Short mmCIF file of C-alpha atoms and ligand atoms in Angstrom, two decimals:
data_model
loop_
_atom_site.label_atom_id
_atom_site.label_comp_id
_atom_site.label_asym_id
_atom_site.label_seq_id
_atom_site.Cartn_x
_atom_site.Cartn_y
_atom_site.Cartn_z
CA MET A 1 -2.58 23.63 25.55
CA ARG A 2 -1.15 20.23 26.54
CA ILE A 3 -0.90 17.64 23.80
CA ILE A 4 0.11 13.98 23.97
CA VAL A 5 1.47 12.82 20.62
CA THR A 6 1.81 9.06 20.35
CA GLY A 7 4.21 7.49 17.87
CA GLY A 8 6.20 10.74 17.75
CA ALA A 9 9.52 8.97 17.17
CA GLY A 10 8.26 7.69 13.82
CA PHE A 11 8.05 9.36 10.42
CA ILE A 12 4.91 11.51 10.49
CA GLY A 13 4.68 11.88 14.29
CA SER A 14 8.17 13.41 14.49
CA ASN A 15 7.42 15.84 11.67
CA PHE A 16 4.19 16.77 13.48
CA ILE A 17 6.08 17.45 16.74
CA PHE A 18 8.57 19.72 14.91
CA HIS A 19 5.69 21.58 13.27
CA MET A 20 3.77 22.05 16.52
CA LEU A 21 6.72 23.15 18.69
CA LYS A 22 7.67 25.71 16.06
CA LYS A 23 4.18 27.05 15.45
CA TYR A 24 2.93 26.99 19.04
CA PRO A 25 5.92 27.79 21.29
CA LYS A 26 3.66 27.91 24.38
CA TYR A 27 2.14 24.43 23.94
CA ARG A 28 3.43 21.51 25.96
CA ILE A 29 4.05 18.47 23.76
CA VAL A 30 4.51 15.05 25.33
CA CYS A 31 5.66 12.29 22.98
CA LEU A 32 4.64 8.77 23.99
CA ASP A 33 6.44 6.14 21.93
CA LYS A 34 7.38 2.49 22.44
CA LEU A 35 10.45 2.87 20.20
CA THR A 36 9.75 -0.19 18.08
CA TYR A 37 12.03 -0.91 15.12
CA ALA A 38 10.29 2.05 13.39
CA GLY A 39 10.79 4.52 16.22
CA ASN A 40 14.07 6.37 16.34
CA PHE A 41 15.09 8.35 19.39
CA SER A 42 17.77 10.21 17.45
CA THR A 43 15.08 11.70 15.21
CA LEU A 44 13.91 13.80 18.16
CA LYS A 45 17.31 15.02 19.31
CA SER A 46 16.77 18.59 18.06
CA VAL A 47 13.79 19.04 20.42
CA MET A 48 14.96 17.05 23.45
CA ASP A 49 16.22 20.18 25.23
CA ASN A 50 13.07 22.18 24.56
CA PRO A 51 11.50 22.78 28.01
CA ASN A 52 8.02 22.39 26.50
CA PHE A 53 8.81 18.91 25.20
CA ARG A 54 8.89 15.60 27.05
CA PHE A 55 9.62 12.12 25.73
CA VAL A 56 8.16 9.07 27.44
CA LYS A 57 9.02 5.54 26.31
CA LEU A 58 5.75 3.65 26.64
CA ASP A 59 3.54 1.15 24.82
CA ILE A 60 0.05 2.50 24.02
CA CYS A 61 -1.25 -0.95 25.03
CA ASP A 62 0.23 -0.58 28.54
CA ARG A 63 -2.94 0.41 30.32
CA ALA A 64 -1.43 1.20 33.70
CA GLY A 65 1.39 3.19 32.12
CA VAL A 66 -0.95 5.14 29.85
CA PHE A 67 -3.36 5.96 32.68
CA ALA A 68 -0.49 7.09 34.92
CA LEU A 69 0.83 9.39 32.18
CA PHE A 70 -2.61 10.92 31.59
CA LYS A 71 -3.04 11.49 35.33
CA GLU A 72 0.29 13.27 35.45
CA GLU A 73 0.08 15.29 32.23
CA LYS A 74 -3.68 16.05 32.07
CA PRO A 75 -3.64 16.46 28.27
CA ASP A 76 -6.18 18.63 26.47
CA ILE A 77 -5.60 16.84 23.16
CA VAL A 78 -4.30 13.41 22.17
CA VAL A 79 -3.08 12.78 18.62
CA ASN A 80 -2.54 9.08 17.95
CA PHE A 81 0.11 8.32 15.33
CA ALA A 82 1.38 5.18 17.10
CA ALA A 83 0.88 2.18 14.87
CA GLU A 84 2.47 -0.68 13.09
CA SER A 85 2.48 0.91 9.66
CA HIS A 86 4.05 -1.35 7.03
CA VAL A 87 1.73 -3.43 4.82
CA ASP A 88 4.41 -6.01 3.94
CA ARG A 89 5.14 -6.68 7.60
CA SER A 90 1.41 -7.06 8.29
CA ILE A 91 1.25 -9.77 5.64
CA GLU A 92 4.13 -11.62 7.33
CA ASP A 93 2.87 -11.23 10.90
CA PRO A 94 -0.55 -9.64 11.53
CA GLY A 95 -0.68 -10.18 15.33
CA VAL A 96 1.21 -7.11 16.47
CA PHE A 97 -0.88 -4.96 14.08
CA LEU A 98 -4.07 -6.03 15.83
CA GLN A 99 -2.51 -5.42 19.21
CA THR A 100 -1.06 -1.94 18.65
CA ASN A 101 -3.46 -0.55 16.09
CA ILE A 102 -6.70 -1.77 17.66
CA ILE A 103 -6.11 -2.54 21.37
CA GLY A 104 -3.70 0.39 21.66
CA THR A 105 -6.27 2.80 20.23
CA ALA A 106 -8.94 1.54 22.64
CA THR A 107 -6.55 1.85 25.58
CA LEU A 108 -5.76 5.47 24.72
CA MET A 109 -9.45 6.31 24.35
CA ASP A 110 -10.24 4.64 27.69
CA ALA A 111 -7.68 6.92 29.30
CA CYS A 112 -9.26 9.91 27.51
CA ARG A 113 -12.67 8.92 28.92
CA SER A 114 -11.32 8.57 32.45
CA PHE A 115 -9.41 11.84 32.58
CA GLY A 116 -11.52 14.03 30.29
CA ILE A 117 -10.18 15.48 27.10
CA LYS A 118 -11.04 18.23 24.61
CA ARG A 119 -10.13 16.13 21.58
CA TYR A 120 -8.90 12.66 20.66
CA HIS A 121 -7.56 12.64 17.10
CA GLN A 122 -6.96 9.38 15.25
CA VAL A 123 -4.42 9.45 12.43
CA SER A 124 -5.85 7.00 9.92
CA THR A 125 -5.19 6.15 6.30
CA ASP A 126 -6.86 6.12 2.89
CA GLU A 127 -6.11 2.38 2.84
CA VAL A 128 -9.27 1.78 4.90
CA TYR A 129 -11.25 2.38 1.68
CA GLY A 130 -9.54 -0.49 -0.16
CA ASP A 131 -8.50 0.30 -3.70
CA LEU A 132 -9.83 1.76 -6.94
CA PRO A 133 -9.50 0.25 -10.43
CA LEU A 134 -6.82 1.66 -12.74
CA ASP A 135 -9.29 2.09 -15.59
CA ARG A 136 -11.61 4.43 -13.62
CA PRO A 137 -9.60 7.64 -13.11
CA ASP A 138 -12.90 9.42 -12.43
CA LEU A 139 -13.32 7.61 -9.09
CA PHE A 140 -11.96 8.98 -5.80
CA PHE A 141 -12.28 8.11 -2.11
CA THR A 142 -14.68 10.42 -0.28
CA GLU A 143 -15.54 10.22 3.41
CA GLN A 144 -18.69 8.33 2.33
CA THR A 145 -16.78 5.59 0.49
CA PRO A 146 -17.47 2.32 2.31
CA ILE A 147 -14.66 0.75 4.30
CA HIS A 148 -13.37 -2.22 2.31
CA THR A 149 -9.91 -3.28 3.39
CA SER A 150 -7.31 -5.50 1.71
CA SER A 151 -4.39 -6.10 4.08
CA PRO A 152 -4.09 -6.95 7.76
CA TYR A 153 -2.61 -3.44 8.16
CA SER A 154 -5.55 -1.63 6.58
CA SER A 155 -8.02 -3.90 8.38
CA SER A 156 -6.47 -3.07 11.72
CA LYS A 157 -6.59 0.66 10.93
CA ALA A 158 -10.22 0.38 9.82
CA SER A 159 -11.08 -1.49 13.02
CA ALA A 160 -9.53 1.32 15.01
CA ASP A 161 -11.55 3.92 13.06
CA LEU A 162 -14.76 2.05 13.84
CA LEU A 163 -13.87 1.98 17.54
CA VAL A 164 -13.12 5.71 17.49
CA LEU A 165 -16.54 6.48 16.00
CA ALA A 166 -18.18 4.05 18.44
CA TYR A 167 -16.54 5.78 21.44
CA HIS A 168 -17.92 9.07 20.12
CA ARG A 169 -21.45 7.78 19.73
CA THR A 170 -21.55 5.60 22.85
CA TYR A 171 -19.57 7.67 25.35
CA GLY A 172 -19.64 11.08 23.70
CA LEU A 173 -15.84 11.12 23.41
CA PRO A 174 -14.84 14.21 21.39
CA VAL A 175 -13.04 12.55 18.50
CA SER A 176 -11.92 13.28 14.96
CA ILE A 177 -10.27 11.13 12.31
CA SER A 178 -8.04 12.02 9.37
CA ARG A 179 -7.55 9.56 6.50
CA CYS A 180 -4.49 10.57 4.55
CA SER A 181 -2.87 9.28 1.40
CA ASN A 182 0.78 8.14 1.16
CA ASN A 183 3.24 10.56 2.75
CA TYR A 184 6.84 11.21 1.80
CA GLY A 185 9.57 13.44 3.22
CA PRO A 186 12.33 13.53 5.87
CA TYR A 187 12.63 10.73 8.47
CA HIS A 188 10.63 8.24 6.37
CA PHE A 189 11.72 4.75 7.43
CA PRO A 190 13.73 3.10 4.63
CA GLU A 191 11.46 0.05 4.35
CA LYS A 192 8.87 2.18 2.47
CA LEU A 193 8.93 2.74 -1.29
CA ILE A 194 10.51 6.20 -1.67
CA PRO A 195 13.25 6.04 1.00
CA LEU A 196 14.02 2.41 0.12
CA MET A 197 14.59 3.33 -3.51
CA ILE A 198 16.69 6.37 -2.60
CA ALA A 199 18.87 4.34 -0.20
CA ASN A 200 19.29 1.43 -2.62
CA ALA A 201 20.04 3.71 -5.56
CA LEU A 202 22.68 5.57 -3.55
CA ASN A 203 24.26 2.21 -2.72
CA ASP A 204 23.94 1.00 -6.35
CA LYS A 205 21.71 -1.86 -5.18
CA PRO A 206 18.78 -3.33 -7.17
CA LEU A 207 15.51 -1.36 -6.97
CA PRO A 208 12.82 -3.98 -6.25
CA VAL A 209 9.55 -2.99 -7.96
CA TYR A 210 6.58 -5.21 -7.10
CA GLY A 211 4.70 -6.68 -10.08
CA LYS A 212 4.85 -4.36 -13.07
CA GLY A 213 5.08 -1.17 -11.03
CA GLU A 214 1.68 -0.04 -12.32
CA ASN A 215 0.09 0.46 -8.91
CA VAL A 216 -0.85 4.06 -8.23
CA ARG A 217 -0.44 5.98 -4.96
CA ASP A 218 -1.50 9.54 -4.16
CA TRP A 219 1.60 11.19 -2.64
CA LEU A 220 1.54 14.05 -0.12
CA TYR A 221 4.51 15.87 1.38
CA VAL A 222 4.56 15.09 5.11
CA GLU A 223 4.44 18.75 6.22
CA ASP A 224 1.14 19.19 4.38
CA HIS A 225 -0.30 16.25 6.32
CA CYS A 226 0.93 17.77 9.61
CA LYS A 227 -0.71 21.10 8.75
CA ALA A 228 -3.97 19.29 7.99
CA ILE A 229 -3.95 17.58 11.40
CA ASP A 230 -3.10 20.89 13.09
CA LEU A 231 -6.18 22.44 11.44
CA ILE A 232 -8.45 19.51 12.30
CA ILE A 233 -7.54 19.39 16.00
CA HIS A 234 -8.13 23.13 16.36
CA LYS A 235 -11.06 23.73 14.00
CA GLY A 236 -12.36 20.41 12.72
CA ARG A 237 -15.82 19.28 13.75
CA ILE A 238 -16.09 16.70 16.53
CA GLY A 239 -17.20 13.24 15.38
CA GLU A 240 -16.09 13.89 11.79
CA VAL A 241 -13.79 12.11 9.35
CA TYR A 242 -11.57 14.23 7.05
CA ASN A 243 -9.83 12.83 3.97
CA VAL A 244 -6.40 14.36 3.33
CA GLY A 245 -4.66 14.14 -0.05
CA GLY A 246 -3.34 16.39 -2.76
CA HIS A 247 -4.44 14.92 -6.11
CA ASN A 248 -0.95 13.72 -6.83
CA GLU A 249 -1.34 10.23 -8.27
CA MET A 250 1.74 8.47 -9.57
CA LYS A 251 2.60 4.97 -10.72
CA ASN A 252 5.28 3.29 -8.62
CA ILE A 253 7.49 2.73 -11.65
CA ASP A 254 7.41 6.44 -12.55
CA ILE A 255 8.49 7.35 -9.01
CA VAL A 256 11.40 4.89 -9.15
CA LYS A 257 12.49 6.21 -12.56
CA LEU A 258 12.31 9.78 -11.27
CA ILE A 259 14.51 8.87 -8.28
CA CYS A 260 17.06 7.29 -10.68
CA LYS A 261 17.04 10.45 -12.78
CA GLU A 262 17.43 12.82 -9.82
CA LEU A 263 20.34 10.77 -8.45
CA GLY A 264 21.98 10.19 -11.83
CA LYS A 265 21.64 6.42 -11.46
CA PRO A 266 20.88 4.01 -14.35
CA GLU A 267 17.36 2.57 -14.75
CA SER A 268 19.08 -0.81 -15.18
CA LEU A 269 19.05 -0.95 -11.35
CA ILE A 270 15.28 -1.49 -11.53
CA THR A 271 14.38 -5.14 -10.82
CA TYR A 272 10.83 -6.40 -11.13
CA VAL A 273 10.08 -8.78 -8.25
CA ALA A 274 7.11 -10.91 -7.13
CA ASN A 275 4.02 -8.86 -6.42
CA ARG A 276 2.73 -8.09 -2.92
CA LYS A 277 -0.12 -10.41 -1.89
CA GLY A 278 -3.48 -8.64 -2.25
CA HIS A 279 -1.71 -5.57 -3.66
CA ASP A 280 -4.04 -2.54 -3.81
CA MET A 281 -4.12 -1.06 -7.33
CA ARG A 282 -4.89 2.60 -6.87
CA TYR A 283 -5.48 5.05 -4.03
CA ALA A 284 -6.92 8.50 -4.78
CA ILE A 285 -8.31 10.95 -2.24
CA ASP A 286 -11.02 13.53 -2.79
CA PRO A 287 -10.03 16.29 -0.30
CA THR A 288 -13.05 18.53 -0.99
CA LYS A 289 -14.38 18.36 2.58
CA ILE A 290 -11.21 19.51 4.36
CA HIS A 291 -10.71 22.17 1.71
CA ASN A 292 -14.25 23.56 1.97
CA GLU A 293 -14.55 23.34 5.77
CA LEU A 294 -11.04 24.17 6.92
CA GLY A 295 -9.41 25.82 3.91
CA TRP A 296 -6.67 23.17 3.71
CA LEU A 297 -4.73 22.82 0.50
CA PRO A 298 -1.40 21.07 -0.07
CA GLU A 299 1.44 23.57 -0.39
CA THR A 300 4.32 21.44 -1.68
CA LYS A 301 4.22 20.27 -5.28
CA PHE A 302 5.56 16.76 -5.86
CA ALA A 303 8.32 17.99 -8.17
CA ASP A 304 9.68 20.18 -5.34
CA GLY A 305 8.89 17.78 -2.50
CA ILE A 306 10.74 14.85 -4.04
CA LYS A 307 13.82 17.03 -4.66
CA LYS A 308 13.74 18.24 -1.04
CA THR A 309 13.31 14.67 0.17
CA ILE A 310 16.19 13.31 -1.90
CA GLN A 311 18.40 16.17 -0.70
CA TRP A 312 17.45 15.35 2.90
CA TYR A 313 18.54 11.73 2.43
CA LEU A 314 21.81 12.94 0.89
CA ASP A 315 22.41 15.35 3.78
CA ASN A 316 21.41 12.88 6.49
CA ARG A 317 23.13 9.69 5.46
CA ASN A 318 24.01 8.88 9.10
CA TRP A 319 20.34 8.72 10.04
CA TRP A 320 19.37 6.07 7.51
CA GLU A 321 22.70 4.27 7.24
CA GLU A 322 22.54 3.52 10.94
CA ILE A 323 19.05 2.08 10.47
CA ILE A 324 19.86 -0.08 7.47
CA SER A 325 23.08 -1.40 9.02
CA GLY A 326 21.36 -3.11 11.96
CA GLU A 327 18.39 -5.42 12.40
CA TYR A 328 16.96 -4.05 9.16
CA GLN A 329 19.34 -6.30 7.21
CA VAL A 330 17.57 -9.38 8.60
CA TYR A 331 14.22 -7.96 7.46
CA TYR A 332 15.61 -7.04 4.04
CA GLN A 333 17.04 -10.50 3.46
CA LYS A 334 13.75 -12.10 4.50
CA MET A 335 11.60 -9.89 2.26
CA TYR A 336 13.84 -9.43 -0.76
CA GLY A 337 16.57 -12.11 -0.42
CA ASP A 338 15.16 -14.57 -2.93
CA ARG A 339 12.07 -12.69 -4.09
CA LYS A 340 11.65 -13.30 -7.82
P1 NAD B 1 6.07 4.81 11.49
O1 NAD B 1 6.06 3.32 11.39
O2 NAD B 1 7.18 5.59 10.87
O3 NAD B 1 6.05 5.22 13.05
C1 NAD B 1 5.25 4.60 13.99
C2 NAD B 1 5.69 5.03 15.38
O4 NAD B 1 4.81 4.42 16.33
C3 NAD B 1 7.12 4.58 15.73
O5 NAD B 1 7.81 5.63 16.36
C4 NAD B 1 6.89 3.43 16.72
O6 NAD B 1 7.94 3.27 17.66
C5 NAD B 1 5.58 3.84 17.37
N1 NAD B 1 4.85 2.70 17.91
C6 NAD B 1 4.55 1.52 17.28
N2 NAD B 1 3.87 0.71 18.11
C7 NAD B 1 3.72 1.39 19.28
C8 NAD B 1 3.09 1.09 20.51
N3 NAD B 1 2.49 -0.09 20.72
N4 NAD B 1 3.10 2.03 21.49
C9 NAD B 1 3.72 3.23 21.29
N5 NAD B 1 4.34 3.55 20.16
C10 NAD B 1 4.34 2.65 19.16
O7 NAD B 1 4.66 5.28 10.97
P2 NAD B 1 4.25 6.60 10.15
O8 NAD B 1 4.47 6.37 8.70
O9 NAD B 1 4.84 7.78 10.80
O10 NAD B 1 2.67 6.58 10.37
C11 NAD B 1 2.10 7.24 11.50
C12 NAD B 1 0.59 7.07 11.47
O11 NAD B 1 0.08 7.61 10.26
C13 NAD B 1 0.16 5.60 11.49
O12 NAD B 1 -0.98 5.51 12.31
C14 NAD B 1 -0.19 5.30 10.04
O13 NAD B 1 -1.20 4.31 9.97
C15 NAD B 1 -0.70 6.64 9.57
N6 NAD B 1 -0.54 6.92 8.13
C16 NAD B 1 0.68 6.78 7.53
C17 NAD B 1 0.82 7.11 6.19
C18 NAD B 1 2.16 7.01 5.50
O14 NAD B 1 2.23 7.23 4.28
N7 NAD B 1 3.26 6.73 6.20
C19 NAD B 1 -0.29 7.56 5.46
C20 NAD B 1 -1.52 7.69 6.11
C21 NAD B 1 -1.62 7.38 7.45
P1 TYD B 2 4.65 1.42 0.62
O1 TYD B 2 5.66 2.50 0.72
O2 TYD B 2 4.89 0.15 1.38
O3 TYD B 2 3.24 2.07 0.99
P2 TYD B 2 1.73 1.44 0.89
O4 TYD B 2 1.81 0.02 0.56
O5 TYD B 2 1.20 1.66 2.28
O6 TYD B 2 1.05 2.26 -0.15
O7 TYD B 2 4.48 1.02 -0.92
C1 TYD B 2 4.08 1.97 -1.88
C2 TYD B 2 3.91 1.24 -3.20
O8 TYD B 2 5.19 0.79 -3.64
C3 TYD B 2 3.05 -0.01 -3.10
O9 TYD B 2 2.27 -0.12 -4.30
C4 TYD B 2 4.04 -1.14 -3.01
C5 TYD B 2 5.21 -0.63 -3.83
N1 TYD B 2 6.55 -1.12 -3.39
C6 TYD B 2 7.42 -1.68 -4.32
O10 TYD B 2 7.10 -1.82 -5.52
N2 TYD B 2 8.65 -2.11 -3.90
C7 TYD B 2 9.04 -2.01 -2.59
O11 TYD B 2 10.17 -2.44 -2.25
C8 TYD B 2 8.15 -1.40 -1.65
C9 TYD B 2 8.53 -1.25 -0.22
C10 TYD B 2 6.91 -0.96 -2.11
#
């Protein structure tokens, strides 16, 4: 089996590559990644010498480049993780989100149509469903929940999902889509909630909580997401959407307090800052379909996963310190400098 994994130098894509190379030693995995600010070549260093792995620096919007790579590699499966993924950045500058997340997805699928493929899998997000109210804990996102997006990020991901389903219906492209809840774990870029709070707490810096910290996210350990995608690309039905999430809803403020506790840092570091524009209140996935059809269940409990994650950030300080010492400082100043 030959698989092209796009966005494999990012958080979830890299974890997926590690999972696949370990579980399927005979598969050839080609990582296609533009290495944007979120892509980190050093993340992949443990697999660079694996003869079944190849890294190609390429933009998924580069049509000629993508077509040339498909011609050369003749992939059986394409798994598209490549995306601009941070909501706050999408609020500042939506353009690149439309380009990568929508045009890039179409470009990849055009290549799939031209060269033939067994499966194109789109890694999507629960954010395409918009949000749920805090006072209705009985409500969950199912695959039938209408798309109703809030941010430029989620709108671009929803647009891509619609294109994927349209390519299936119009051209018969063998597609599948997974819509997962918030992931956490190793190699998570430190602009996102959990790694940002771990890094700041370790540096005794303020922990910037948006609004009152009451927003709820449904957290899943990244390996469980990778296992779900592995199952879908091998056994999932063509043309189908699968929600992925582990019924692990938590308020942001509770996560930040837990991180303080685990690291032995005082809660006085917590600083309430101006809310995110259009901030989604609650995400909550109903994973019944993937459980019933494919037998998927999350394996890592949050209490264990967060400990493992914190330990990883303690053991791999070089990885994130290098990131936050560079261009990231400019971003951090812009987003948090005088945010009140
Ligand atoms: P990330 O930002 O950590 O990584 C994105 C990767 O894509 C980076 O390596 C980057 O260099 C690459 N990339 C960006 N633009 C590119 C382009 N034009 N061409 C080629 N490569 C490009 O993102 P992540 O958190 O790993 O998310 C991966 C996917 O999973 C995204 O599609 C995201 O929407 C989706 N998702 C993420 C979460 C989450 O909690 N992080 C949850 C559900 C779904
Ligand atoms: P994030 O990790 O950006 O993921 P998403 O917005 O895609 O769910 O944010 C998770 C939650 O944490 C979200 O409700 C926004 C909040 N948040 C903060 O309160 N402070 C921060 O500095 C960040 C980055 C996020």
